[in-house]
XYZ file of N, CA and C in Angstrom:
762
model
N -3.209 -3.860 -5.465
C -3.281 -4.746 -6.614
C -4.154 -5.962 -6.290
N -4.875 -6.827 -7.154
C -5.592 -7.889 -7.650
C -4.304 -8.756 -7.235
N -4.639 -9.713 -6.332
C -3.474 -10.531 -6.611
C -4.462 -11.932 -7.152
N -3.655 -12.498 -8.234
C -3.937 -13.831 -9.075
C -3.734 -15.018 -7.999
N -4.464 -16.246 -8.203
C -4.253 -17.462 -7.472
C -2.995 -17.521 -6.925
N -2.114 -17.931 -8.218
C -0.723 -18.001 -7.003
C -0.483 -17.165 -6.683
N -0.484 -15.805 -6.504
C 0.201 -15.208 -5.858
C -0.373 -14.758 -4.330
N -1.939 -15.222 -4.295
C -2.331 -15.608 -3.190
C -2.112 -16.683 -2.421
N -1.370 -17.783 -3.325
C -0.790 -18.932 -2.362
C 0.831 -18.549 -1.712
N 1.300 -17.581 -2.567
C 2.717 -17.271 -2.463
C 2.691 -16.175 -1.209
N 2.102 -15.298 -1.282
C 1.828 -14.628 0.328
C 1.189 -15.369 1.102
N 0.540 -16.494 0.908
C 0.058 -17.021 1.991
C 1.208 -17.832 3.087
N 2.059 -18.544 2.131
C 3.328 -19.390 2.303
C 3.907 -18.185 3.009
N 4.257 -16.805 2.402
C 4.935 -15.725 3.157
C 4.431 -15.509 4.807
N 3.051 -14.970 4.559
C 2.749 -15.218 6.086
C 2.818 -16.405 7.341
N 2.838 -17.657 6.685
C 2.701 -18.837 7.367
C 3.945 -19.285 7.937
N 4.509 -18.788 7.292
C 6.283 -19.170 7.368
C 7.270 -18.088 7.414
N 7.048 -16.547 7.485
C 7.651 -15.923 7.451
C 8.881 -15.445 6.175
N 9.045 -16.768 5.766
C 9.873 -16.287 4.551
C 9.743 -17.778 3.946
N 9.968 -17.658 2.618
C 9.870 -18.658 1.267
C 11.183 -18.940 0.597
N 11.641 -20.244 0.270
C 12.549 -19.938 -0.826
C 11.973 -19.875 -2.309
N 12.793 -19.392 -3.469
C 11.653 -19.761 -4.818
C 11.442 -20.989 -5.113
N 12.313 -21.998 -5.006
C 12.422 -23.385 -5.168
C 11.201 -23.679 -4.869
N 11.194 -23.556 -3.353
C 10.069 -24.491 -2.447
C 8.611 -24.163 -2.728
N 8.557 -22.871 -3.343
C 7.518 -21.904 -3.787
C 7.104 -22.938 -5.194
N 7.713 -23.012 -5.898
C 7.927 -23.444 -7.540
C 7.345 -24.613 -7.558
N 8.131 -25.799 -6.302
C 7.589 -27.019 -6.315
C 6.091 -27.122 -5.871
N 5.820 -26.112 -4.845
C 4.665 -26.704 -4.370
C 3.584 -26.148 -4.945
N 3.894 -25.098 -6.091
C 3.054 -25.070 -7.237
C 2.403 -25.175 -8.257
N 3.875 -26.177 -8.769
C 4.045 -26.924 -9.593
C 4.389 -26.652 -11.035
N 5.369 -25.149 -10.816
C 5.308 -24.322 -12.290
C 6.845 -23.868 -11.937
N 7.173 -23.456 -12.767
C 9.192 -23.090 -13.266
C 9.073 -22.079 -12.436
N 10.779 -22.342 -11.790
C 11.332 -20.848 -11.359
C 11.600 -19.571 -11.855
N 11.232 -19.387 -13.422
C 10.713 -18.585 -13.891
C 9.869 -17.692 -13.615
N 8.853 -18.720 -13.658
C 6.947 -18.152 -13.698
C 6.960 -17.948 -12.052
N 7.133 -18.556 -11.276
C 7.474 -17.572 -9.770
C 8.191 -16.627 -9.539
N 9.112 -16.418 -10.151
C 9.969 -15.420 -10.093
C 9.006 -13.743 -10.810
N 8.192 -13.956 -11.932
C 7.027 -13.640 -12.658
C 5.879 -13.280 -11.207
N 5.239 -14.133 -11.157
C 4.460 -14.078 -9.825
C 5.186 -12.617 -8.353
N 6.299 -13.285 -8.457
C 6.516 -12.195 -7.453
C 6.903 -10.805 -7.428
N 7.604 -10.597 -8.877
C 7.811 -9.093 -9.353
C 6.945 -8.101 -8.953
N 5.663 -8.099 -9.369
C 5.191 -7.168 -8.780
C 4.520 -7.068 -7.271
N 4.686 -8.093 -6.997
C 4.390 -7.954 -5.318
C 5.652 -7.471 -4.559
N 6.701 -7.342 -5.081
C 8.052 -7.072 -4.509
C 7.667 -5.553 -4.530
N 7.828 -5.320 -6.106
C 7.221 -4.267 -7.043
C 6.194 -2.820 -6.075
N 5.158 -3.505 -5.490
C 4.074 -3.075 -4.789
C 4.414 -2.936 -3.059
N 5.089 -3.659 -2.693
C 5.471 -3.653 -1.267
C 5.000 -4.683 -0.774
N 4.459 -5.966 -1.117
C 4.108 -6.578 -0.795
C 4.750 -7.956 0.131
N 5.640 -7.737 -0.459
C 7.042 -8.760 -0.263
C 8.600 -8.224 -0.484
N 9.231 -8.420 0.455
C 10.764 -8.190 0.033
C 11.702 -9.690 -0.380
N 12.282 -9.426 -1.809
C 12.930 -10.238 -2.154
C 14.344 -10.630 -1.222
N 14.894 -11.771 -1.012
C 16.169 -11.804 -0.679
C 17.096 -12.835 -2.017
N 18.469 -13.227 -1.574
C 18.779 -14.261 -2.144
C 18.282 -15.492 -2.533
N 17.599 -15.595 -3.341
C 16.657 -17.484 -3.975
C 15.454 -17.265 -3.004
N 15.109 -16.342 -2.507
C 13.934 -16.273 -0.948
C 13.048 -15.109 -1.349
N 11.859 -15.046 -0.552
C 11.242 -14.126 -0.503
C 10.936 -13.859 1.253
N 10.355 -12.936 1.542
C 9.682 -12.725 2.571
C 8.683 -11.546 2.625
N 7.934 -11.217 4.098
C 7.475 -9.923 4.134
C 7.792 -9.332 4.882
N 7.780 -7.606 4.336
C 8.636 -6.663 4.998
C 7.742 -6.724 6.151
N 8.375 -5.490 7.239
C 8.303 -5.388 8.488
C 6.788 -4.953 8.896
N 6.313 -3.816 7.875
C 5.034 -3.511 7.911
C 4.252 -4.446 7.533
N 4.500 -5.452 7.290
C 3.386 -6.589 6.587
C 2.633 -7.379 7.865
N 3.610 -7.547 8.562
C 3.384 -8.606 10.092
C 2.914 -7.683 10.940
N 1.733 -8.306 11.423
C 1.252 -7.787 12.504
C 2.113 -8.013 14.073
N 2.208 -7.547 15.138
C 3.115 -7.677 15.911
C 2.495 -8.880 16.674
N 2.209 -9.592 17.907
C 2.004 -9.756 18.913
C 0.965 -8.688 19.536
N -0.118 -9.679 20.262
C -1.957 -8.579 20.332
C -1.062 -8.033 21.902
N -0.211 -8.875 22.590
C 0.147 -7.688 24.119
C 1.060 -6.359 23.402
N 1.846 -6.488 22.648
C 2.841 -5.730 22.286
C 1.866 -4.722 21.201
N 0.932 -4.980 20.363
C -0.227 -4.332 19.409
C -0.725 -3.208 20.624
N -1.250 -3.762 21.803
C -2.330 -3.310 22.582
C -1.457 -1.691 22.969
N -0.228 -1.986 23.347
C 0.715 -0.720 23.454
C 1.073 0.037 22.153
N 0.666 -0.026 21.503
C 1.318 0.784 20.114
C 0.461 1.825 19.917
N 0.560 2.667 19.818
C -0.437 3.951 19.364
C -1.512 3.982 20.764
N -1.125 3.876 21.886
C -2.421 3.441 22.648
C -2.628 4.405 23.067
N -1.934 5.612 22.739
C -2.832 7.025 23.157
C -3.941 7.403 22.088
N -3.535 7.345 21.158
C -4.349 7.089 20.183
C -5.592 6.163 19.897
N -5.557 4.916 20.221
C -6.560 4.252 20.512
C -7.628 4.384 21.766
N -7.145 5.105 22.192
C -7.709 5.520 23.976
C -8.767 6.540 23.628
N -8.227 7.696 22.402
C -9.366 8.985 21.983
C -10.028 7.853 21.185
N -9.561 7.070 20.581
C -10.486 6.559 19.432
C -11.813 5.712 20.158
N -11.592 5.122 21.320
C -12.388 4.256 22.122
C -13.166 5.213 22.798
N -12.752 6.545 23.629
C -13.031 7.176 23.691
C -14.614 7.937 23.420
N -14.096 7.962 21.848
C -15.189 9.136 21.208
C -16.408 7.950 20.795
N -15.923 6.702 20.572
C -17.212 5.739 20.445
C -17.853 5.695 21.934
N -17.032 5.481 22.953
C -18.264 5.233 23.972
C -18.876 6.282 24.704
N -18.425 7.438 23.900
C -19.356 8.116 24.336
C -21.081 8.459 23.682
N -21.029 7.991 22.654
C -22.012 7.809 21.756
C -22.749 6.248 22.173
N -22.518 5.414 22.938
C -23.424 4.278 23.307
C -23.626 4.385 24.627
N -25.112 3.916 25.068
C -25.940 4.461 25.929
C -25.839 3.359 27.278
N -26.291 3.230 28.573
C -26.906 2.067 29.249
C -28.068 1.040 28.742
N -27.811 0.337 28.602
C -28.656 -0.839 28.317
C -29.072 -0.912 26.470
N -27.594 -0.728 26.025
C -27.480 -0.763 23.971
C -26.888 -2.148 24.470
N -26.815 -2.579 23.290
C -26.505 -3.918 23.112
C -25.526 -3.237 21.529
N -24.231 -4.809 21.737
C -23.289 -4.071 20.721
C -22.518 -5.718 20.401
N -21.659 -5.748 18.946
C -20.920 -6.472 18.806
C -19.752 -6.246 18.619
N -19.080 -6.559 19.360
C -17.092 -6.363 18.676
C -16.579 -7.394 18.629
N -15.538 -7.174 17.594
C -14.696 -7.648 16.958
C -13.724 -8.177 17.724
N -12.851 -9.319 18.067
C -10.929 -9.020 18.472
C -10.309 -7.648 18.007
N -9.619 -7.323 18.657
C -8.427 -6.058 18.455
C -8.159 -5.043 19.324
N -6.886 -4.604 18.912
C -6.628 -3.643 20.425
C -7.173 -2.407 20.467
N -8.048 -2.340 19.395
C -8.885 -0.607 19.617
C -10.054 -0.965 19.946
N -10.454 -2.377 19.779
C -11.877 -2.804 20.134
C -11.802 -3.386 21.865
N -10.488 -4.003 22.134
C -10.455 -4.509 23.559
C -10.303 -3.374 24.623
N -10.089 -1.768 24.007
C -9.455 -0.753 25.014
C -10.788 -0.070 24.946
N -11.771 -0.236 23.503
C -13.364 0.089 23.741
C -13.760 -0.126 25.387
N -13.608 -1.922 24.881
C -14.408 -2.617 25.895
C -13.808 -1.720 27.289
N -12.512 -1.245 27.654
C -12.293 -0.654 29.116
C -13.091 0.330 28.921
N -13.384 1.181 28.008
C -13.786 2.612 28.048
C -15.743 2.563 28.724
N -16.047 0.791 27.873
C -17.343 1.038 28.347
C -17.784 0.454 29.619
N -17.038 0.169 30.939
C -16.799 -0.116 31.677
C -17.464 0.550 32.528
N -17.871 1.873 32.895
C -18.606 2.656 33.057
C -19.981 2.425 33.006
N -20.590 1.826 31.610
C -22.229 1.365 31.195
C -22.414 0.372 31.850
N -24.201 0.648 32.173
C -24.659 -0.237 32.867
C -25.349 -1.230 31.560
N -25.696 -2.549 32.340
C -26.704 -3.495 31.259
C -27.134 -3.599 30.284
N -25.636 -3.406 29.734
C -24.951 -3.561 28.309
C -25.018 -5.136 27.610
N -25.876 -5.662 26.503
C -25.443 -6.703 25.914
C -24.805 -6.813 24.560
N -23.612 -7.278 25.239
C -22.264 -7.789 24.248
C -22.325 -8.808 23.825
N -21.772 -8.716 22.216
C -21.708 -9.945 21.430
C -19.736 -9.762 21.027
N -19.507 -10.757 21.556
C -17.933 -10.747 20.930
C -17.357 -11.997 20.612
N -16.388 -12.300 19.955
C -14.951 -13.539 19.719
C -14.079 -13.488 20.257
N -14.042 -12.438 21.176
C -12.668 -12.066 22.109
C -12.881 -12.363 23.401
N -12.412 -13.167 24.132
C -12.351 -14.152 25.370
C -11.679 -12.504 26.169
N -10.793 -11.688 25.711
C -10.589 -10.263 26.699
C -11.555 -9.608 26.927
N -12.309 -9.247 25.754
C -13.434 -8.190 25.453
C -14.373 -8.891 26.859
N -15.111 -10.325 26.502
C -15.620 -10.671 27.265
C -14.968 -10.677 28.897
N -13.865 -11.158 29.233
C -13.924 -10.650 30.516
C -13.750 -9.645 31.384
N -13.502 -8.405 30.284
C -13.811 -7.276 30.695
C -14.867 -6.500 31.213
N -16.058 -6.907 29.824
C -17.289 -6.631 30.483
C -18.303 -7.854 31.611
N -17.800 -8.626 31.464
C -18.744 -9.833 32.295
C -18.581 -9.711 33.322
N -20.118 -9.588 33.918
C -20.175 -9.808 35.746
C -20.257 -8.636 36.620
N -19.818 -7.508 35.470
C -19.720 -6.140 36.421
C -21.108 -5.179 35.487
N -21.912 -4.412 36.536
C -22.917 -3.497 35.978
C -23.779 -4.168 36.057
N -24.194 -5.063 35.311
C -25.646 -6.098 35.143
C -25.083 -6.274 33.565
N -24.151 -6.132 33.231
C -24.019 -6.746 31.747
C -24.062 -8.125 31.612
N -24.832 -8.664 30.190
C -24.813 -9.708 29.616
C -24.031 -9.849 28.455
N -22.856 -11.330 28.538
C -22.039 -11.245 27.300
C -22.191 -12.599 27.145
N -22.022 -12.296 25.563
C -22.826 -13.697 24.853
C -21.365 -13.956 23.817
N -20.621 -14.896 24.050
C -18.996 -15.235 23.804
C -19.443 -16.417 22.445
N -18.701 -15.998 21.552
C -18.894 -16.897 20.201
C -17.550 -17.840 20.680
N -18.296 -18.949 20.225
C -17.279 -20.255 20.111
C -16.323 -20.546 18.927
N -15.388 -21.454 19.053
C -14.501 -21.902 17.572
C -13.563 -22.455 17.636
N -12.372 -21.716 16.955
C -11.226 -21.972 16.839
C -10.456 -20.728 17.471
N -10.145 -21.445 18.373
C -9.446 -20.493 19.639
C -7.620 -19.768 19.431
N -7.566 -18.766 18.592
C -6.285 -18.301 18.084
C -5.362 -17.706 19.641
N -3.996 -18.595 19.767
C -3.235 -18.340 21.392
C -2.888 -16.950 21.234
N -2.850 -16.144 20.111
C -2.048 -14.789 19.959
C -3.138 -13.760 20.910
N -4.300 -14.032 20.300
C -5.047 -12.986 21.066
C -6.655 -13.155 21.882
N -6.608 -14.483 22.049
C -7.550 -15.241 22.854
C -9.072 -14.778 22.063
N -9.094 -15.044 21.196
C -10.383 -15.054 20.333
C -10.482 -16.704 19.449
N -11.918 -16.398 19.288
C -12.187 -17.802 18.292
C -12.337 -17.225 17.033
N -12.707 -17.958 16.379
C -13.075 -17.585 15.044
C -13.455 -19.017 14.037
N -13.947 -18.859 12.568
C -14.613 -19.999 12.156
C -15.872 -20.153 11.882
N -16.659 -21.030 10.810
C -17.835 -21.411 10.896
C -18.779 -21.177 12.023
N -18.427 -21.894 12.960
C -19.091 -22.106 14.385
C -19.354 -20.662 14.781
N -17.809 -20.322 14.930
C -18.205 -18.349 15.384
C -19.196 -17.420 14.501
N -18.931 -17.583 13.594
C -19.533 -16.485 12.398
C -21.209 -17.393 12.257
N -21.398 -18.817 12.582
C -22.891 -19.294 12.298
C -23.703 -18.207 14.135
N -22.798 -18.268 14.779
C -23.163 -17.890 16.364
C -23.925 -16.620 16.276
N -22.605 -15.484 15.669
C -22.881 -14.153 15.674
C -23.875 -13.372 14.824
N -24.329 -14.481 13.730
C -25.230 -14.045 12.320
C -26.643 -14.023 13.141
N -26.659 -14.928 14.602
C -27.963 -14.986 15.234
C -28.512 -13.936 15.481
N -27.550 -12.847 15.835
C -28.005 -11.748 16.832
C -28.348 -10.266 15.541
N -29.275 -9.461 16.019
C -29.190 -7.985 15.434
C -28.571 -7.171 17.070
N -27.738 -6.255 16.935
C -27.158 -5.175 17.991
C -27.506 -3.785 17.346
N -27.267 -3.060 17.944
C -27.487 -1.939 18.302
C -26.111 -0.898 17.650
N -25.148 -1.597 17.831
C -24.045 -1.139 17.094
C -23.351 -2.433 16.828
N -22.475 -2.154 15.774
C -21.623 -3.321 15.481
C -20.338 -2.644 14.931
N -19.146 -3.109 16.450
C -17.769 -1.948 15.860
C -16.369 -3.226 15.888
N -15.774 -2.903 14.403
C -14.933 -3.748 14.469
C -13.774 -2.999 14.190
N -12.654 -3.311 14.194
C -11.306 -3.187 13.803
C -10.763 -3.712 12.565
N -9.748 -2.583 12.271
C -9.021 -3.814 11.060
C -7.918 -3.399 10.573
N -6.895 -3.685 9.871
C -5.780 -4.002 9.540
C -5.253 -2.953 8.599
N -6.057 -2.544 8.028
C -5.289 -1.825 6.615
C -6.789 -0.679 5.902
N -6.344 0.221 5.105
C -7.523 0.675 4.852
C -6.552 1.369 3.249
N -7.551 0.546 1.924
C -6.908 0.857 0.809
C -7.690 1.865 0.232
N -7.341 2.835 -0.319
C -8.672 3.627 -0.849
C -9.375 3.054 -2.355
N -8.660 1.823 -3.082
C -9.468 1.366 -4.183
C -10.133 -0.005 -3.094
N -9.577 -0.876 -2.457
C -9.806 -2.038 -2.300
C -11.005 -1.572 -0.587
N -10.954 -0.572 0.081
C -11.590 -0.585 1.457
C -10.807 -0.654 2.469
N -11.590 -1.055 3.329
C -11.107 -2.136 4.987
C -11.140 -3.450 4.632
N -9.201 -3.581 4.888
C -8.874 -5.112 4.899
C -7.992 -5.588 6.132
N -7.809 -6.771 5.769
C -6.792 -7.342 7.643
C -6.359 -8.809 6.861
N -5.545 -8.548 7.754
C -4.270 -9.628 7.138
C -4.269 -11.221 7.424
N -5.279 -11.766 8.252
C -5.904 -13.317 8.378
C -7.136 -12.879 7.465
N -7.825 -14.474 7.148
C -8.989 -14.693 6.334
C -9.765 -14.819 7.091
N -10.106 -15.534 8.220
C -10.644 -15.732 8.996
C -11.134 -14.825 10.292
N -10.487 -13.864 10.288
C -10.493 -12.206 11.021
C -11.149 -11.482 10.265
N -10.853 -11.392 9.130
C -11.553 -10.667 7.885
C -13.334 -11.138 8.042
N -13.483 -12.495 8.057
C -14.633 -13.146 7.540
C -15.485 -12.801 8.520
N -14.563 -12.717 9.785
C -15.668 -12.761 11.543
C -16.317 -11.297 11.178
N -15.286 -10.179 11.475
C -15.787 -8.621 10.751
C -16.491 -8.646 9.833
N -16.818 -8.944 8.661
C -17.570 -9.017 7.753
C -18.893 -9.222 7.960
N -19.065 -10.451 8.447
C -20.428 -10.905 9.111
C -20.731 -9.836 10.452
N -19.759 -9.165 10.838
C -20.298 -8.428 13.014
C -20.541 -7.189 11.521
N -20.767 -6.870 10.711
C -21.085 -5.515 10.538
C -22.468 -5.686 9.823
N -22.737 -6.925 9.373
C -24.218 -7.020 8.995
C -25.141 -7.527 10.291
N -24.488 -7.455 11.164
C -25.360 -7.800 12.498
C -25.872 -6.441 13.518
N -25.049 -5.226 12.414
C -25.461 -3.754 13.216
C -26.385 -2.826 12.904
N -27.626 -2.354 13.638
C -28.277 -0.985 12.692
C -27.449 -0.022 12.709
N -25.683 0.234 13.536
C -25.035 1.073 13.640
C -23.652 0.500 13.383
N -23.127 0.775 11.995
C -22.181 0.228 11.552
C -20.841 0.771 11.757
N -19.694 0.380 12.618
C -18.448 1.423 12.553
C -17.123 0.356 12.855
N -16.265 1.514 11.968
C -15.163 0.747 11.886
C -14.603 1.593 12.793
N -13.386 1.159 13.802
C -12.445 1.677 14.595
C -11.044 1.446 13.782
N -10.170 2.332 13.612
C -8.993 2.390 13.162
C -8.000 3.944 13.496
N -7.017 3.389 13.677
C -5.996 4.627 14.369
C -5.258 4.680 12.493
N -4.494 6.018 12.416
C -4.254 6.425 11.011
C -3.439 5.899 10.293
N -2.277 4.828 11.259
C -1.581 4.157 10.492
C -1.778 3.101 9.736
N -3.123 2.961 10.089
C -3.936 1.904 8.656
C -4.235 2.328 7.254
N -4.260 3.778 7.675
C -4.470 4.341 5.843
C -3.459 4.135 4.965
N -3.552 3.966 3.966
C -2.768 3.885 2.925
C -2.064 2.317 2.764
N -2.780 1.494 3.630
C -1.453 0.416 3.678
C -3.175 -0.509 2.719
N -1.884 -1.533 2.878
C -2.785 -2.955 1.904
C -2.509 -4.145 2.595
N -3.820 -4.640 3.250
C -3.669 -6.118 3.650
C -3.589 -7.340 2.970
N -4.064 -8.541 3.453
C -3.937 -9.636 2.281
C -5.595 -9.959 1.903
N -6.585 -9.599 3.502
C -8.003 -10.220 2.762
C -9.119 -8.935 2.790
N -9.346 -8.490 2.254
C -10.631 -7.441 1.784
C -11.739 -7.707 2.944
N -11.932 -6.526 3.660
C -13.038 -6.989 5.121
C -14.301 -6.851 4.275
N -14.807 -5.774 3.501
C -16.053 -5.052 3.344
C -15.618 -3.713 2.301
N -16.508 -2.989 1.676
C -16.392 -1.800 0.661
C -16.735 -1.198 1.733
N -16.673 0.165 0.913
C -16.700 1.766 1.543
C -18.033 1.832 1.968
N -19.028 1.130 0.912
C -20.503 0.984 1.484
C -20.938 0.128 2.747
N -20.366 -0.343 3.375
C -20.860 -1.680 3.855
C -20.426 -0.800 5.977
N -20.574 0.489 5.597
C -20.380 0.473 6.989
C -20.820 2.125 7.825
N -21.335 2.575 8.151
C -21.559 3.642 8.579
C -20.709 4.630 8.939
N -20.070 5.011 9.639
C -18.504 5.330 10.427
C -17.473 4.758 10.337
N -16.432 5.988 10.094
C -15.122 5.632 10.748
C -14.556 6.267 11.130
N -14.308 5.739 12.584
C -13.903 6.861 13.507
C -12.328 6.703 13.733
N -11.589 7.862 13.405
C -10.116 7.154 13.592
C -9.229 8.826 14.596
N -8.245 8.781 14.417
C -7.373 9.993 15.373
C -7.298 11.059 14.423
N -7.162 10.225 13.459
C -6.598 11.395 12.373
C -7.603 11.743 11.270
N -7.615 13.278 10.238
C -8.283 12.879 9.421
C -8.281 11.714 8.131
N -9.225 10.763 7.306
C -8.121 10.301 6.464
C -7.632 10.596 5.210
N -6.947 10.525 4.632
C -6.053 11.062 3.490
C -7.346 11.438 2.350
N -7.268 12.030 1.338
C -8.158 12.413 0.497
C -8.999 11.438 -0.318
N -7.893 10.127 -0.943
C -8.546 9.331 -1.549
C -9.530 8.578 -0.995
N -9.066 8.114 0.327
C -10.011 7.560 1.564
C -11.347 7.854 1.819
N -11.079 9.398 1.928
C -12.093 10.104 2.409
C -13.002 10.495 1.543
N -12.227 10.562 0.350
C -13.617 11.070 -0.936
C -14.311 9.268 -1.224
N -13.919 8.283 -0.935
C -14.096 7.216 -1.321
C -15.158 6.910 -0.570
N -14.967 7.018 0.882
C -16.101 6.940 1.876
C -17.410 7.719 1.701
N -16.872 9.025 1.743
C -17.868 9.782 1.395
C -19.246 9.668 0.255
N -18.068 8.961 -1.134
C -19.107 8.737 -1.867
C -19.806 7.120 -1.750
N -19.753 6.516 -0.645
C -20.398 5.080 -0.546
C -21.584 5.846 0.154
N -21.344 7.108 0.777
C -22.705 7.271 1.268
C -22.427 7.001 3.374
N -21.047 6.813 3.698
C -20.849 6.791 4.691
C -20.194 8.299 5.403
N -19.634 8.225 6.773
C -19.039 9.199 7.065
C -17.889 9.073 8.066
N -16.945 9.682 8.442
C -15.721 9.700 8.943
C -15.649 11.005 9.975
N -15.296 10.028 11.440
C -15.394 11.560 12.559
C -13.722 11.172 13.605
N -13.215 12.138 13.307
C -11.856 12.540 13.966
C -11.800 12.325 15.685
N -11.555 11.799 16.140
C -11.709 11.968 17.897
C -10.482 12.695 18.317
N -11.396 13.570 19.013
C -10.323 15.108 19.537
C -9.391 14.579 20.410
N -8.348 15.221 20.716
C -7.548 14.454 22.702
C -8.321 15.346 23.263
């Protein structure tokens, strides 16, 4: 769903705080407990939010976990998915990634390549590849998020718009078949957005439990990316959706 102004301030309050009362919602909107109560129906409605007593919150699938506790989740899965990308990039490509745990378990996979230049926001990514092979990594500055040691921001996204790569592979959060690839910060969303116009080789990394779900910020359309390489195939709507932007979708075997 389209969500309307408030109800983009009302999940925002959800994420920021974990849970809302309607009151506090009402006041700082400045409209009846009514018309919030209105506002949230169909986000309850949609899965977007679970109602409680006078409260709202978001369900369990809404929150992203913790990036050490993320990095273990599906990580067999992310391992073929990292996998089947590095085997397709060469010694001495130059590439940009994203933060995330299918993009930071990349970075182990390409560990192997020699005089590789990396463009990343991820303070892991980077010290993974830095210093070993003859690689050069070129670390965007910002606003330094403690969850998963990346920046992000103006500063980052003015940094990364400098460069053209060779590939440009990001991660992301959710994959809707009307709305695309989305992820659940604005500012995560915005960094991805910009690393995929910085690629002649555009790809998204995602393991299958992103299909079908719905984030809060829209990364990019079905057009805006070359590949997507995930474990699984993806569901029909997905896949006819991709297909017709003119992109394509490749399964990584175990």
């Amino acid at each position: 769903m389209q969500f309307t102004p408030r109800q983009t301030e009302i999940m925002l309050a959800a994420r920021r705080d974990g849970a809302a009362s309607i009151s506090a919602l009402a006041a700082s909107l400045g409209v009846s407990l009514e018309t919030v109560r209105r506002d949230i129906r169909p986000l309850v409605d949609d899965g977007h939010l679970v109602k409680m007593h006078g409260a709202i919150q978001l369900p369990d699938h809404g929150r992203e976990a913790p990036f050490d506790r993320r990095m273990r989740e599906n990580a067999v899965e992310k391992r073929r998915i990292a996998h089947h990308i590095a085997a397709s990039i060469r010694d001495g490509d130059s590439i940009m990634l994203d933060t995330g745990t299918t993009t930071s378990i990349l970075a182990r996979e390409l560990s192997a390549r020699r005089e590789l230049t990396i463009v990343t926001n991820s303070s892991d990514i980077a010290r993974t590849l830095a210093t070993v092979n003859g690689n050069k990594v070129f670390m965007a500055g910002g606003e330094l998020h403690g969850d998963n040691g990346a920046a992000f921001g103006r500063t980052a996204i003015d940094f990364i718009a400098r460069f053209r790569v060779r590939h440009a592979i990001i991660s992301i959060g959710a994959v809707d078949a009307a709305l695309g690839p989305m992820d659940y910060l604005l500012e995560e969303a915005e960094f991805a957005r910009m690393a995929l116009q910085c690629g002649e080789r555009r790809i998204i990394a995602t393991d299958h439990t992103k299909f079908g779900r719905a984030a809060l910020v829209k990364v990019c359309g079905f057009g805006d990316f070359d590949l997507l390489v995930s474990d699984r195939a993806p569901p029909g709507e997905i896949a006819e959706a991709i297909e017709a932007a003119g992109a394509t979708w490749e399964v990584a075997e175990s």
